[in-house]
Amino acid sequence: MSVITDDVIVKVAKLARLNIPNFKVSKFASQLEPILKHFESLSKVDTPKIIPTYQTTGLHTILREDVVDTGRMFTQKQALSNAPKSKDGYFVTSATIHK
Amino acid sequence: MLLDKTILELATGLRSGEFTSVDLVNECYDNIAKYNDKVNAFITIIPRETALKQAQEIDCKLKIACLPARQENCKLLAGIPFVLKDCFCTEGIKTTSASKVLENFIPPYSATIYKKLLDAGAILIGKMNMDAWGHGGSSENTDFGSVKNPWDTTRVAGGSGGGPAVAVATRMCVFAVGEDTGGSIRNPAGWTNTTGLKVTYGRVSRYGAIAYASSFDTVGPVAKTVEDCAIILETIAGVDKFDATSSPNPVPQYSKLLNKNLSEITIGIPKEFYGDGLDLEIKEKVLQVAADLKKSGAKIKEISMPLFDLCLPVYYLIAPSETSSNLARYDGIRYGNNRDNFTDETIRRILIGTYALSAGYYDAYYKKAQQVRTLFIEEYQKALSQCDILLQPIMPNNPPKFGQLLSDPLQNLLADIYTVSQNPVGVPSLAIPCGFTKSGLPIGAQIIGKMFSEELLLSIGHEYQKLTDFHTKKPNLQI
């Protein structure tokens, strides 16, 4: 299986929206390499026809009536109550489209 | 000390007027003042006046109600002080998951289990320190200072639920509710001489619990005794319309079903769990649990669980994958601080999970782990068809000194070997004190049963605690 290089860490960090400072990239690469190598033991198990398990409840498609339940809705004030920046009832974020 | 008493003893004393809830709350805060600086179990301590006011109200209600303790099962918790691992949303009360990301987060809603405990009249004393996001087995991966083991304050308390377990052990509360994804209730229970229950997946609602790995996370009690855990479980368990993974199975009155004829029980000893790497003192004490139960008529059967070694890759691929998805919401825009505030351990887990889910690696890592998870489910079913419960150690070693686990990420991972197979499968496990090392450190054992076998586990654990007194011992912090 693959080797965990610095490039791999940079690429995966971008996917995960993590800003990893350059000086830490090699450290993470060297820490993840033996861990992922340890996981190679899974490849020795024969599983061609085994169905993956994603959850163990045995439940399927739990539904509820399509009606508004005001008892569990936030007011706008509650929804904004922990926002670092808000304005006129909106969350404020950095610009994503630059002119 | 009043807080040495069990929940049933306290409920009886409150109703007879022997003492009041105000007395219990005062004793909690006196102990917090004496011991919390030494163990750092709390992130948020509820103001004493707030807790005392609630206690006064409960004392008035109990005077009027005056019912024998047994008749109002769910209200056995009325007036009883408790703490919550700081992963449960409590409306209006800071909830951090021990991370700088949420250091100032005040939830606008409450976890279902918190509402249930308040409805039962229990009194919240604090929000407890833990490994951030549940990521850890030592309560060192916290942005609020490590939790210290009260049995030896140079050693870790276990994790991720170190704070709740330490609070129970040092009598800063009567009980706690924690969360177990790969051992986070059981590991600290074993290392602090407390009793903790990892429930069947879906037995208790996860609504309002800050998610680590959504298909592994369980919510459960931590207390001094198995009987206490039974009383707490019957209060918090049950289907919840806000948690689509919560089970519609009816909730038995666990505290009324604790008597068990042990001669009807067969205890399975899976040999792979007792091999190399397990400290010999721990092995001896854990196997002694079976020997003690055998004296009361239980049968013992050695069995094999050959997939054992693969539980770590199964857990450590699926859990980080699920956590990488769950922690994607922390963008610092709608609430909390930004993603630069994650610790290195959390970053490692997000990186592993993101890698395992990424194009080109998904089949070999994530899907493969979920396939081997299916094999583990079959392995536990086969094991539990040969016996009623399995007896396993909780940790391979005694609690290490600070820094030992965090400095070696691979060793940190390997230390979880006995507690990570139960969560992917969903089966329940009860952690009980079973002795001490020669140097005085607690040792715990876990008993595992089929899905929804909490009634059986609690009854066997209760019988064991009638035969032994390890669970009554307290750490020597001059408590």
PDB file of N, CA, C and O in Angstrom, chain B residues 278-289 438:
ATOM      1  N   LEU B 278      -0.493  -8.574  27.812  1.00  0.00           N
ATOM      2  CA  LEU B 278      -1.354  -8.292  28.962  1.00  0.00           C
ATOM      3  C   LEU B 278      -0.530  -8.418  30.234  1.00  0.00           C
ATOM      4  O   LEU B 278       0.085  -9.463  30.480  1.00  0.00           O
ATOM      5  N   ASP B 279      -0.512  -7.366  31.034  1.00  0.00           N
ATOM      6  CA  ASP B 279       0.196  -7.375  32.310  1.00  0.00           C
ATOM      7  C   ASP B 279      -0.277  -8.557  33.157  1.00  0.00           C
ATOM      8  O   ASP B 279      -1.488  -8.820  33.246  1.00  0.00           O
ATOM      9  N   LEU B 280       0.671  -9.266  33.760  1.00  0.00           N
ATOM     10  CA  LEU B 280       0.321 -10.523  34.456  1.00  0.00           C
ATOM     11  C   LEU B 280      -0.536 -10.300  35.694  1.00  0.00           C
ATOM     12  O   LEU B 280      -1.413 -11.115  36.003  1.00  0.00           O
ATOM     13  N   GLU B 281      -0.309  -9.194  36.410  1.00  0.00           N
ATOM     14  CA  GLU B 281      -1.143  -8.896  37.583  1.00  0.00           C
ATOM     15  C   GLU B 281      -2.590  -8.660  37.158  1.00  0.00           C
ATOM     16  O   GLU B 281      -3.542  -9.117  37.791  1.00  0.00           O
ATOM     17  N   ILE B 282      -2.772  -7.933  36.042  1.00  0.00           N
ATOM     18  CA  ILE B 282      -4.114  -7.648  35.529  1.00  0.00           C
ATOM     19  C   ILE B 282      -4.774  -8.958  35.090  1.00  0.00           C
ATOM     20  O   ILE B 282      -5.940  -9.236  35.424  1.00  0.00           O
ATOM     21  N   LYS B 283      -4.015  -9.787  34.381  1.00  0.00           N
ATOM     22  CA  LYS B 283      -4.550 -11.078  33.915  1.00  0.00           C
ATOM     23  C   LYS B 283      -5.054 -11.897  35.095  1.00  0.00           C
ATOM     24  O   LYS B 283      -6.172 -12.437  35.061  1.00  0.00           O
ATOM     25  N   GLU B 284      -4.256 -11.951  36.138  1.00  0.00           N
ATOM     26  CA  GLU B 284      -4.616 -12.742  37.317  1.00  0.00           C
ATOM     27  C   GLU B 284      -5.910 -12.232  37.941  1.00  0.00           C
ATOM     28  O   GLU B 284      -6.827 -13.002  38.261  1.00  0.00           O
ATOM     29  N   LYS B 285      -6.015 -10.906  38.109  1.00  0.00           N
ATOM     30  CA  LYS B 285      -7.190 -10.337  38.789  1.00  0.00           C
ATOM     31  C   LYS B 285      -8.447 -10.493  37.942  1.00  0.00           C
ATOM     32  O   LYS B 285      -9.542 -10.710  38.461  1.00  0.00           O
ATOM     33  N   VAL B 286      -8.300 -10.342  36.620  1.00  0.00           N
ATOM     34  CA  VAL B 286      -9.480 -10.459  35.750  1.00  0.00           C
ATOM     35  C   VAL B 286      -9.979 -11.902  35.724  1.00  0.00           C
ATOM     36  O   VAL B 286     -11.176 -12.157  35.858  1.00  0.00           O
ATOM     37  N   LEU B 287      -9.049 -12.843  35.607  1.00  0.00           N
ATOM     38  CA  LEU B 287      -9.478 -14.254  35.603  1.00  0.00           C
ATOM     39  C   LEU B 287     -10.071 -14.653  36.949  1.00  0.00           C
ATOM     40  O   LEU B 287     -10.937 -15.537  37.018  1.00  0.00           O
ATOM     41  N   GLN B 288      -9.642 -13.979  38.008  1.00  0.00           N
ATOM     42  CA  GLN B 288     -10.192 -14.254  39.341  1.00  0.00           C
ATOM     43  C   GLN B 288     -11.687 -13.939  39.410  1.00  0.00           C
ATOM     44  O   GLN B 288     -12.428 -14.523  40.198  1.00  0.00           O
ATOM     45  N   VAL B 289     -12.147 -12.997  38.563  1.00  0.00           N
ATOM     46  CA  VAL B 289     -13.579 -12.672  38.510  1.00  0.00           C
ATOM     47  C   VAL B 289     -14.365 -13.929  38.152  1.00  0.00           C
ATOM     48  O   VAL B 289     -15.366 -14.267  38.795  1.00  0.00           O
ATOM     49  N   LYS B 438      -0.136  -4.641  43.283  1.00  0.00           N
ATOM     50  CA  LYS B 438       0.630  -4.598  44.548  1.00  0.00           C
ATOM     51  C   LYS B 438       0.935  -3.162  44.944  1.00  0.00           C
ATOM     52  O   LYS B 438       1.041  -2.831  46.111  1.00  0.00           O
TER      53      LYS B 438
END
